[in-house]
Short mmCIF file of C-alpha atoms in Angstrom, two decimals:
data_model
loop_
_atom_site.label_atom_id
_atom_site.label_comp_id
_atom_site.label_asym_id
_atom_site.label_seq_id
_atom_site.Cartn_x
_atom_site.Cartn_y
_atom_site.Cartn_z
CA UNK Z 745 31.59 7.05 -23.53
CA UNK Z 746 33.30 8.74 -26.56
CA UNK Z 747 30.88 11.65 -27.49
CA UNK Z 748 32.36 12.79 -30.62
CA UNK Z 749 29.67 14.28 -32.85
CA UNK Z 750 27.46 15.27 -29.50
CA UNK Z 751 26.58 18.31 -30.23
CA UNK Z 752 25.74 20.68 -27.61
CA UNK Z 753 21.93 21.03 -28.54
CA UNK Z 754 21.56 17.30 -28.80
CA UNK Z 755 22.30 16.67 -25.36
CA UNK Z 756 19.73 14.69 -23.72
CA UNK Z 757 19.11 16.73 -21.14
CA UNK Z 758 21.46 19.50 -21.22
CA UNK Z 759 22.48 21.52 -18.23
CA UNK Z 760 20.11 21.99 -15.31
CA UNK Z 761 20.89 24.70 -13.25
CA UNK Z 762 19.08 25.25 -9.89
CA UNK Z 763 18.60 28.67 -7.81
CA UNK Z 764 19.82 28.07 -4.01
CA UNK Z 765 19.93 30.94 -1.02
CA UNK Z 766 23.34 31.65 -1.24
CA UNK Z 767 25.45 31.97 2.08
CA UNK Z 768 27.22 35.36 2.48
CA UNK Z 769 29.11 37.58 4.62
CA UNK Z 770 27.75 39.85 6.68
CA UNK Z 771 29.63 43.10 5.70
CA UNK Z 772 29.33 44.80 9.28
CA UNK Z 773 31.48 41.79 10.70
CA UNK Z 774 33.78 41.55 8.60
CA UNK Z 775 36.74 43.46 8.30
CA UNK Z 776 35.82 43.95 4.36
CA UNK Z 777 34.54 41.70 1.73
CA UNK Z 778 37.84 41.43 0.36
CA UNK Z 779 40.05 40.64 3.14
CA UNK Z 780 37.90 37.08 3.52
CA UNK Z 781 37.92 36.29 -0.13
CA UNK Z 782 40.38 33.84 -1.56
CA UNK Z 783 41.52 32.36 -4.83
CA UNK Z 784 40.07 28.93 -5.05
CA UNK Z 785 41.50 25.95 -2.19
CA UNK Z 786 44.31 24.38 -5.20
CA UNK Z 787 45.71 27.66 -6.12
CA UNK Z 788 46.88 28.94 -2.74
CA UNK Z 789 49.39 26.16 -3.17
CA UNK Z 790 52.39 28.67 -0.84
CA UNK Z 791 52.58 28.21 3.35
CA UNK Z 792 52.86 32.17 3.03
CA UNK Z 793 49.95 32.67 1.02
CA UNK Z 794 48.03 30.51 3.11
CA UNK Z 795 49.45 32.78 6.31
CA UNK Z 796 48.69 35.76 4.33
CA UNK Z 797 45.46 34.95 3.99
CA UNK Z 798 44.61 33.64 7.37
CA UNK Z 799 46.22 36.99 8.28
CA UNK Z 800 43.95 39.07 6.47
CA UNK Z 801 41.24 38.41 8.11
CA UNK Z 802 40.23 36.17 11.41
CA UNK Z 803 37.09 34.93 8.73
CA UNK Z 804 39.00 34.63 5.79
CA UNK Z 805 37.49 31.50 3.44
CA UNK Z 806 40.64 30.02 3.81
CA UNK Z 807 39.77 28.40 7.04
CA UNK Z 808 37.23 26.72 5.26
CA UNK Z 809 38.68 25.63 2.20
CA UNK Z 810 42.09 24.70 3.74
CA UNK Z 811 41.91 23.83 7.42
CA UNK Z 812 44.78 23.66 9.22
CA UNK Z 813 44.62 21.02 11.86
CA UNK Z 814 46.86 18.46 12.30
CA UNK Z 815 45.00 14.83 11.01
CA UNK Z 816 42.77 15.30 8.32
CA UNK Z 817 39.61 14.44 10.30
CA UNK Z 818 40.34 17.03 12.75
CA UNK Z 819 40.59 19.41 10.24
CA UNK Z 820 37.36 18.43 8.32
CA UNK Z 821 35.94 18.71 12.04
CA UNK Z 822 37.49 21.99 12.50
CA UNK Z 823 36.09 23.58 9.54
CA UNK Z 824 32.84 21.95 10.13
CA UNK Z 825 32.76 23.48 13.70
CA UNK Z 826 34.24 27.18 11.98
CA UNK Z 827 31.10 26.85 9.44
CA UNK Z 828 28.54 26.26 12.11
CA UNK Z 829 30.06 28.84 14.38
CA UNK Z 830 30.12 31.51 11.78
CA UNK Z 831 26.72 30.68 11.12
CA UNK Z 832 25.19 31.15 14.76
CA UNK Z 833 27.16 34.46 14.96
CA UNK Z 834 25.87 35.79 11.65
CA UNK Z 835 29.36 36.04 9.92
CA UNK Z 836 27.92 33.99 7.09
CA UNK Z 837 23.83 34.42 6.53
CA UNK Z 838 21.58 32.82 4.21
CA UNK Z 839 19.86 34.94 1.98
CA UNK Z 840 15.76 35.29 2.04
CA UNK Z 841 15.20 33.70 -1.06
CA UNK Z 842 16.46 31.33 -3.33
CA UNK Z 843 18.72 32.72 -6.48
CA UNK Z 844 20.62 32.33 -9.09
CA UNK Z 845 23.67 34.54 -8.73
CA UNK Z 846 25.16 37.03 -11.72
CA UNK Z 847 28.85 37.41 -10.90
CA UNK Z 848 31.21 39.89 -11.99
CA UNK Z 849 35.23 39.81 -12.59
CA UNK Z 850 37.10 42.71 -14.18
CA UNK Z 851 40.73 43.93 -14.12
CA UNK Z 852 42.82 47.00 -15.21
CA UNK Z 853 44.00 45.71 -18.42
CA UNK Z 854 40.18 45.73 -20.22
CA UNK Z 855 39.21 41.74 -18.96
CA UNK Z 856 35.50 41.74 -18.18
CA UNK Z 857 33.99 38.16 -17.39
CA UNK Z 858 30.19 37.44 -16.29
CA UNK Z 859 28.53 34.69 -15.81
CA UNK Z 860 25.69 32.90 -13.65
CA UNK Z 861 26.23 30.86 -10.20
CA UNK Z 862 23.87 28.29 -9.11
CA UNK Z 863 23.10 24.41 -8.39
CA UNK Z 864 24.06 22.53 -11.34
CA UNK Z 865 22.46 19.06 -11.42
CA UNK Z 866 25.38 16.34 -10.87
CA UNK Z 867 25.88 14.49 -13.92
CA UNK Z 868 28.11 11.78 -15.53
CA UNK Z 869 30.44 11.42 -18.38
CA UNK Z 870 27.73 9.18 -20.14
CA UNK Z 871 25.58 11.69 -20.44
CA UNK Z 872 28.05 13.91 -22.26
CA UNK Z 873 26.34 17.48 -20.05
CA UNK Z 874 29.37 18.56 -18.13
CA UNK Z 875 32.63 17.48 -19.98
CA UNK Z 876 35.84 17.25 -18.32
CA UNK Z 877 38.84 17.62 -20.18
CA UNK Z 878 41.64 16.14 -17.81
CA UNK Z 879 42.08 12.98 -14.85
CA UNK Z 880 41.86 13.75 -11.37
CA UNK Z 881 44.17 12.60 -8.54
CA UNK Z 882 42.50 9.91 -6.14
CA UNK Z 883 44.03 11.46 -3.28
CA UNK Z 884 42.45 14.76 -3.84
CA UNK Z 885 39.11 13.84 -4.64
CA UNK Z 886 39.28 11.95 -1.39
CA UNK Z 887 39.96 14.73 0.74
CA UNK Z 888 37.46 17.58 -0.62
CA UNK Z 889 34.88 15.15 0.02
CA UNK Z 890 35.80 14.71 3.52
CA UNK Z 891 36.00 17.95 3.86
CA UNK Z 892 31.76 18.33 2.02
CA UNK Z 893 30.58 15.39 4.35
CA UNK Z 894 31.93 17.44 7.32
CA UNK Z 895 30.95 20.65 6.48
CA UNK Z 896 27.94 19.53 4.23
CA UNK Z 897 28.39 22.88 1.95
CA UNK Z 898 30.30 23.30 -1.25
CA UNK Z 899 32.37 26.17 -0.33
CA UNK Z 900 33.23 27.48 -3.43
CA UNK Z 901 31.82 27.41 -7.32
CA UNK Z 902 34.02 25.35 -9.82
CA UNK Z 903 34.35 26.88 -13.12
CA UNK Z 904 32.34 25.76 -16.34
CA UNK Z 905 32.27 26.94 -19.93
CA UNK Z 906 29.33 26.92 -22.50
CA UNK Z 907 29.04 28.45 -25.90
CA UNK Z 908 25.49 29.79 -25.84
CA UNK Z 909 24.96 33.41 -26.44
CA UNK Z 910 21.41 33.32 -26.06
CA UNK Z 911 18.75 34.03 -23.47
CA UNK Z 912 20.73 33.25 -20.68
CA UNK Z 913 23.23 35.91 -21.11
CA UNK Z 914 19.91 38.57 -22.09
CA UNK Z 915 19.27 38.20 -18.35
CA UNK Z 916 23.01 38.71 -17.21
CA UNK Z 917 23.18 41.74 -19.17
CA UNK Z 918 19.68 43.36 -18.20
CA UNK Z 919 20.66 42.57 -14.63
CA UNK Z 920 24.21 43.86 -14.46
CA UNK Z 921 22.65 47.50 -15.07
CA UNK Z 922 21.41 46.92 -11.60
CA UNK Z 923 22.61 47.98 -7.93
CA UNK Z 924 24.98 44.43 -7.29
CA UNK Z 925 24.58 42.68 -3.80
CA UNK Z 926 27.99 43.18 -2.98
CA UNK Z 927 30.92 45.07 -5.02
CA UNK Z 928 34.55 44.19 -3.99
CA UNK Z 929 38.45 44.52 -5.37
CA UNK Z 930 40.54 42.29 -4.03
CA UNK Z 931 44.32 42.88 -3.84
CA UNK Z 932 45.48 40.95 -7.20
CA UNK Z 933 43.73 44.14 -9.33
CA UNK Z 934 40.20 42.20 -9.48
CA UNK Z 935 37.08 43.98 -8.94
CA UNK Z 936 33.70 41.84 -8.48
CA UNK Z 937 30.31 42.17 -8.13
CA UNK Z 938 27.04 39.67 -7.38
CA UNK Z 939 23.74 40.23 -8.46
CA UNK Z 940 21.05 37.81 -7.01
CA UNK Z 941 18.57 36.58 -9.90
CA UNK Z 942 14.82 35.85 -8.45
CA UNK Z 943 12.19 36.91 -11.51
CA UNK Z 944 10.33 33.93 -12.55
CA UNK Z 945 10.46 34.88 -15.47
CA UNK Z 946 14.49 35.59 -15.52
CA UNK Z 947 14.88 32.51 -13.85
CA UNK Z 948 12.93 30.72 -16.50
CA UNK Z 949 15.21 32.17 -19.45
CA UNK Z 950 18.12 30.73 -17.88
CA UNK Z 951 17.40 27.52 -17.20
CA UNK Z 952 15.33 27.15 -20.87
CA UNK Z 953 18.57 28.27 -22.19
CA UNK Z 954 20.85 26.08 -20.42
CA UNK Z 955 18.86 23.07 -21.11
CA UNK Z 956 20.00 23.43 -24.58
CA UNK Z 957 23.94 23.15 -23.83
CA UNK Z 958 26.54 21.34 -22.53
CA UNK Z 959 29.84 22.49 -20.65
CA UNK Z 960 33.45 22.26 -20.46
CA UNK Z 961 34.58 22.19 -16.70
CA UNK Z 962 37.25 25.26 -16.82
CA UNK Z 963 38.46 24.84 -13.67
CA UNK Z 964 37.69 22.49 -10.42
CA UNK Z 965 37.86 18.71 -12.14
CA UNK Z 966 38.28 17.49 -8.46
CA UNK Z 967 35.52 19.47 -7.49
CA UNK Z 968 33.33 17.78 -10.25
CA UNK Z 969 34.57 14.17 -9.53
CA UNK Z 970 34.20 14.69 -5.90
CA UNK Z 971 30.37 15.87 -6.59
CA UNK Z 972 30.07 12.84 -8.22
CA UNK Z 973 31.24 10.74 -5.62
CA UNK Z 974 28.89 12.27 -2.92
CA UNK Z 975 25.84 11.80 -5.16
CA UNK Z 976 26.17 8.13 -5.41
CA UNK Z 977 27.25 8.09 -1.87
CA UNK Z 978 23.41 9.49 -0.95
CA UNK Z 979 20.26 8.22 -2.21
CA UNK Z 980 18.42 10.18 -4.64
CA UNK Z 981 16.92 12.85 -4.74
CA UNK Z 982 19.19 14.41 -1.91
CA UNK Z 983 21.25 17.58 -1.78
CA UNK Z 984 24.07 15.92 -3.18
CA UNK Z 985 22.44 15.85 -6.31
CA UNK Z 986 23.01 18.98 -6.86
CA UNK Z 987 26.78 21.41 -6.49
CA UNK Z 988 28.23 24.62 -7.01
CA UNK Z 989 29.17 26.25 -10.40
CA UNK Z 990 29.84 29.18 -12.23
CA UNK Z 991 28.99 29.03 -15.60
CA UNK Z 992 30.29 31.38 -18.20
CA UNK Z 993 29.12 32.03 -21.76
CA UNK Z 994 32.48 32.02 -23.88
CA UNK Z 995 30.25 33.06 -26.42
CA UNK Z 996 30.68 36.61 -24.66
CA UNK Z 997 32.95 36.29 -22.27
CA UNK Z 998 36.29 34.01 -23.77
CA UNK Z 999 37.74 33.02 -20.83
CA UNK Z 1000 41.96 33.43 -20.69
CA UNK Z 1001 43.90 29.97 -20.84
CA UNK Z 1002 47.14 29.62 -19.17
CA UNK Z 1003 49.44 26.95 -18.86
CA UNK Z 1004 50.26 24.73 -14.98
CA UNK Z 1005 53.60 24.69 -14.53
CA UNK Z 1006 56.21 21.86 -12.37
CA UNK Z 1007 58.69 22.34 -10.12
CA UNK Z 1008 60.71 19.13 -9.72
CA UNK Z 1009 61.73 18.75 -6.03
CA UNK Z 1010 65.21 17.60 -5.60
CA UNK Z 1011 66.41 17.55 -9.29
CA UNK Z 1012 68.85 20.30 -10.12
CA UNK Z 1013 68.66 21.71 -13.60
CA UNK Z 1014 71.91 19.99 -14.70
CA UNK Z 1015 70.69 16.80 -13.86
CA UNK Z 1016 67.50 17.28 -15.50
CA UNK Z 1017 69.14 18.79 -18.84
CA UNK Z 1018 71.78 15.73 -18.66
CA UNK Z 1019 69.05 13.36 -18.98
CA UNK Z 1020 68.33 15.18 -22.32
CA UNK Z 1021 71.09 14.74 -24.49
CA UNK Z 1022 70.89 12.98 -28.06
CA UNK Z 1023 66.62 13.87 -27.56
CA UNK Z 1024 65.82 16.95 -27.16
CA UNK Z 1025 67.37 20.00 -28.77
CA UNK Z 1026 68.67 22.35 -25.57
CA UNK Z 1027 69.36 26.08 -25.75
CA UNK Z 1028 70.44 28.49 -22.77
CA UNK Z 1029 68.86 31.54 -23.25
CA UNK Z 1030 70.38 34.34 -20.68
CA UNK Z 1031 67.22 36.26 -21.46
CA UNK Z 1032 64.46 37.95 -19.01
CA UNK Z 1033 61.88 35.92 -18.47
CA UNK Z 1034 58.89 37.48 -20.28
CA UNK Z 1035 61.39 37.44 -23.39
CA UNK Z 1036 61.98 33.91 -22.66
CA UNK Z 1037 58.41 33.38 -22.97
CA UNK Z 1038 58.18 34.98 -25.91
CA UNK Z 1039 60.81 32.32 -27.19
CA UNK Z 1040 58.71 29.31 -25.87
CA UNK Z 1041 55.82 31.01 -27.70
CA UNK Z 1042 57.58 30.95 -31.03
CA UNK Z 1043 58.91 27.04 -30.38
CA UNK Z 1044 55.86 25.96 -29.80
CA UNK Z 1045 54.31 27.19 -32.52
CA UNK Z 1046 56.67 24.61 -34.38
CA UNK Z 1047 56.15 21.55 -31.96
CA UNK Z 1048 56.62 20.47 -28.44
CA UNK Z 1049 58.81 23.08 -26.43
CA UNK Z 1050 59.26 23.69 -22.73
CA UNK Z 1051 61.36 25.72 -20.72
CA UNK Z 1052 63.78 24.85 -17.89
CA UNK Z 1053 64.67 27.43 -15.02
CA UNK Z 1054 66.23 27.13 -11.50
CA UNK Z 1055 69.90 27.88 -12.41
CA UNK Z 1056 69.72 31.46 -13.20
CA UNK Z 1057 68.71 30.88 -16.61
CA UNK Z 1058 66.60 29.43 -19.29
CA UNK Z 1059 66.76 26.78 -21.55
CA UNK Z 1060 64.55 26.13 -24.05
CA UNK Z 1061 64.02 22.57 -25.01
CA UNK Z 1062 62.09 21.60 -27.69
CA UNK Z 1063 62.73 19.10 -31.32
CA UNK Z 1064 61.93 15.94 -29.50
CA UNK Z 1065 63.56 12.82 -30.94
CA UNK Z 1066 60.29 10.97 -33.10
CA UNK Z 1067 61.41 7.85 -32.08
CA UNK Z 1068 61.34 8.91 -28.58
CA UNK Z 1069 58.02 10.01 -29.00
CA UNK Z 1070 56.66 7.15 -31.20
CA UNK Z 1071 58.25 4.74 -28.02
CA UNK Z 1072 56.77 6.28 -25.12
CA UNK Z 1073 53.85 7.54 -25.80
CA UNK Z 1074 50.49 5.65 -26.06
CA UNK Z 1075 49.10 5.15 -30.12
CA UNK Z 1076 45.36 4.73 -29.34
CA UNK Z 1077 44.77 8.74 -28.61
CA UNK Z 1078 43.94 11.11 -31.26
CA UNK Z 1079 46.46 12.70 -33.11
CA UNK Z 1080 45.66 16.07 -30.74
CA UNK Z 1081 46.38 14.64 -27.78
CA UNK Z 1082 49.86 12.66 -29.22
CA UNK Z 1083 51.09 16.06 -30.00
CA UNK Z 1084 50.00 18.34 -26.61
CA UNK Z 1085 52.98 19.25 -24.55
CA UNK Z 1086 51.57 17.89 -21.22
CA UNK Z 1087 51.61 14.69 -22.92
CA UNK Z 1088 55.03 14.72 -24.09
CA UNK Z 1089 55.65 15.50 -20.49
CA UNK Z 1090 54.28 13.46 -18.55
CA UNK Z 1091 54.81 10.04 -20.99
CA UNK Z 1092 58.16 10.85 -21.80
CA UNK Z 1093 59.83 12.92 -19.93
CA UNK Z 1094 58.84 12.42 -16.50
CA UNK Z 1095 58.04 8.96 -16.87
CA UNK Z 1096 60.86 7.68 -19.34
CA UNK Z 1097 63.49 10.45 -19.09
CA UNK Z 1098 63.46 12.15 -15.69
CA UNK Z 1099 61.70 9.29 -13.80
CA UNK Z 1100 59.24 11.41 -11.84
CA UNK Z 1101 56.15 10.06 -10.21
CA UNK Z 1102 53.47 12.54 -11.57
CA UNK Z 1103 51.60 12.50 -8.84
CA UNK Z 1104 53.73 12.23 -5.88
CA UNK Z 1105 53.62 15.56 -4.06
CA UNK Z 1106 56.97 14.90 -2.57
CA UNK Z 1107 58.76 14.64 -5.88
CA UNK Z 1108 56.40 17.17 -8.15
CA UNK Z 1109 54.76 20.83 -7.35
CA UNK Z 1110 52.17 21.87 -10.09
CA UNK Z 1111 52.25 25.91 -9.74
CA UNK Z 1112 49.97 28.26 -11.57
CA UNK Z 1113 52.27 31.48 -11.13
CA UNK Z 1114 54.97 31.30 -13.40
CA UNK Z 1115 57.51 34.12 -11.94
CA UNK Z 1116 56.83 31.92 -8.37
CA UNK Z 1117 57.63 28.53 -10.31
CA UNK Z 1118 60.78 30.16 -11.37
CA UNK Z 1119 61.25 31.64 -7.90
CA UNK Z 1120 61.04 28.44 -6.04
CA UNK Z 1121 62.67 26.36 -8.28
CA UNK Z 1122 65.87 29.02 -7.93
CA UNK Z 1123 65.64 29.24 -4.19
CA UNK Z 1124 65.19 25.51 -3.29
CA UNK Z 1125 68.13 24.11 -6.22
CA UNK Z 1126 65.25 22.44 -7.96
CA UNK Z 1127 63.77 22.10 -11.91
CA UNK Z 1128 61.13 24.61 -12.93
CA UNK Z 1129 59.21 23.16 -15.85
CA UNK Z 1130 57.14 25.95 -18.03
CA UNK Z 1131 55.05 25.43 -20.64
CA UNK Z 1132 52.82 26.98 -23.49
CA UNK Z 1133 48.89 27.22 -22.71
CA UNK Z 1134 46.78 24.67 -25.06
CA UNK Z 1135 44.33 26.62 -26.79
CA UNK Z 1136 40.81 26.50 -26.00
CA UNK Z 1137 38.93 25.04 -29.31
CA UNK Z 1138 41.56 22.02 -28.51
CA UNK Z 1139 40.74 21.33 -25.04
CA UNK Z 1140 37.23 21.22 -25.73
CA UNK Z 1141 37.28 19.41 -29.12
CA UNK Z 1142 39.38 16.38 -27.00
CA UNK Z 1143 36.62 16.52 -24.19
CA UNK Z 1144 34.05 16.38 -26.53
CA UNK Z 1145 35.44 12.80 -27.94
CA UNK Z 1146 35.68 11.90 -24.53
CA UNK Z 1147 39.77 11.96 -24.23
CA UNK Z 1148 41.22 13.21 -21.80
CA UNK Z 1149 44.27 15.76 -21.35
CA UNK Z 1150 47.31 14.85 -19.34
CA UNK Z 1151 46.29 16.14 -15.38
CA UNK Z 1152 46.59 19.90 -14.43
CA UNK Z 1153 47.14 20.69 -17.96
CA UNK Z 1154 45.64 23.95 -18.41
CA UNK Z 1155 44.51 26.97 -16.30
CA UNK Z 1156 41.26 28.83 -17.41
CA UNK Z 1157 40.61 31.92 -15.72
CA UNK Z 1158 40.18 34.32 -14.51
CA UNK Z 1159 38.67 31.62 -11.27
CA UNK Z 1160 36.38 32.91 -9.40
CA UNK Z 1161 36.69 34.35 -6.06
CA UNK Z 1162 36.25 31.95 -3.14
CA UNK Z 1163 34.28 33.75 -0.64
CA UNK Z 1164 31.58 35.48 -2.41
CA UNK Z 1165 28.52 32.69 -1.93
CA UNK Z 1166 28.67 29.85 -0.39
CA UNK Z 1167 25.90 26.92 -0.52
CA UNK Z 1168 24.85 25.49 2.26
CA UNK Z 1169 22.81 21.69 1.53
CA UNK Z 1170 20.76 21.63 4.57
CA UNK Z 1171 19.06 25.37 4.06
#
């Protein structure tokens, strides 16, 4: 349903956001908060990581989020059988009461983010509530919702955006004054803190707020899809009506946006520039790489721009051919989306120029870290692809009119934590 002109406070029924008792970790069996926190299941995309992780901790999230059997189903089963174990031991605990949680990310450099954790009620793109801004892959959404039906929890919160300032974030900012739950810095710089929310009256402010708005999904579009598939999967009303979610007033709290980057497996950086000639414009730049950023900053500012690595160096490429672009890429989008950069990827150059099956795992890497896309791409004789972050006010403009972006397009953040609270359907 194209929703342009829907504005947020003419949503039907706007966003309905339910308190749950929140799983946690016990503390005293842990070795420490941090050391069984995560970043969310897609972004610990490494083997290492992964290792690292499982490493830190013998209750780290990870072997939740990313089992590590060897079929699927016996992986689903094995975190299914980790969850209920960790349960009767009293690793993980339900809190007394229901809540809706007030969570807490801030770094060194002056970020601050807040915003509120609970059930959000499942909803579709009809009803123009929760907008997402880019398509999913099949593949994925099949396997986190294996993974739900085994463990029948969602594990970790997806991110959402809304533009509210209002009552809502009143409560947040009367409650962060408070003693937190838990307080935590995990080893990337981030320090966190959870509040639970159980005032009537609190409760009420948020969710009379809320009603009023719709969000952007942030981060976790498989997440969403993959709620969606469970509810219609179970009769109504059910658990499954309901998932995870951390919303966060941009209003306050703008949230940073960072590009996804590609790493092209088995196509060395001559190969890939070869395939350019006579349509892009191609320049080496024997530059550092946060200079070479800076260049890709400045391109883009001018048009479509992306830069190749893998060989030692950079290259910038950027002045696409127009007829290269009016051939390949589809004429019945908006303007907006004709001109993003993860459109001129994906419809031209992997599809028509590089001929690279977007969503082939064996042939294409999407990596958040660029210095590790660079990294890999160096070390395996491969093509690093970097881009330029979309900004915000575009994303959701395109959602809004119902288009969507180009897959793994853009990377709000900072994510939250995976780790922190956990929901549980059946308590």
């Amino acid at each position: 349903m194209n929703t342009a002109g829907h504005s947020e406070a003419t949503a039907r029924r706007g966003l309905e956001l339910t308190p749950f008792r929140g799983l946690r970790y016990d503390p005293d069996r842990v070795g420490s908060l941090a050391s069984v926190t995560s970043p969310p299941y897609d972004v610990v995309v490494r083997p290492d990581g992964l290792h690292h992780l499982q490493s830190a901790d013998p209750h780290n999230i990870v072997r939740l989020i990313l089992p590590q059997a060897g079929t699927p189903d016996a992986r689903n089963e094995q975190a299914a059988d980790t969850l209920r174990r960790w349960l009767a031991e009293g690793v993980l605990a339900p809190d007394p009461h229901p809540a809706l949680y007030v969570y807490e990310q801030r770094d060194g450099d002056g970020m601050l983010q807040r915003g509120v954790i609970g059930a959000l009620r499942v909803s579709g793109p009809d009803e123009g509530v929760v907008l997402p801004h880019e398509d999913v892959m099949p593949p994925v959404v099949a396997d986190r919702a294996a993974l739900m039906r085994a463990t029948r929890a969602n594990l970790e919160p997806l991110l959402l955006t809304y533009h509210g300032d209002g009552r809502a974030a009143e409560v947040v900012e009367r409650t962060v004054v408070r003693p937190p739950l838990l307080a935590t810095t995990t080893e990337d710089g981030f320090h966190h803190r959870l509040w639970s929310v159980t005032d009537p009256a609190d409760l009420a402010g948020i969710q009379s707020d809320l009603a009023q708005h719709q969000a952007l999904i942030a981060d976790g579009h498989h997440r969403w899809a993959t709620y969606l598939r469970l509810r219609a999967e179970h009769p109504s009303p059910s658990p499954w009506d309901h998932g995870l979610v951390l919303l966060v007033d941009t209003a306050r709290y703008p949230l940073r946006v960072r590009a996804i980057h590609r790493l092209l497996h088995g196509m060395p950086v001559g190969a890939a520039l070869a395939a350019l000639t006579g349509l892009f414009r191609v320049r080496r730049l024997d530059v550092p790489l946060p200079k070479a950023q800076e260049v890709l900053a400045d391109a883009a500012g001018a048009g479509n721009a992306f830069l190749l690595a893998g060989d030692g160096a950079f290259h910038l490429v950027d002045r696409p051919d127009p007829a290269l672009l009016d051939r390949t890429i589809p004429a019945d989008r908006p303007a907006a989306w004709r001109s993003l950069d993860a459109t001129v990827l994906h419809a031209t150059l992997l599809e028509h120029v590089w001929h690279v099956p977007e969503d082939s795992p064996a042939h294409i890497a999407y990596i958040h870290d660029t210095a590790a896309t660079v990294a890999k791409a160096e070390q395996d004789g491969s093509t690093a692809v970097l881009l330029h972050p979309v900004r915000e006010e575009v994303v959701r403009e395109l959602a809004r009119q119902g288009v969507k972006m180009p897959r793994k397009s853009t990377s709000f953040g900072p994510k939250p934590a995976s780790g922190l609270v956990l929901r549980a359907l059946e308590i």
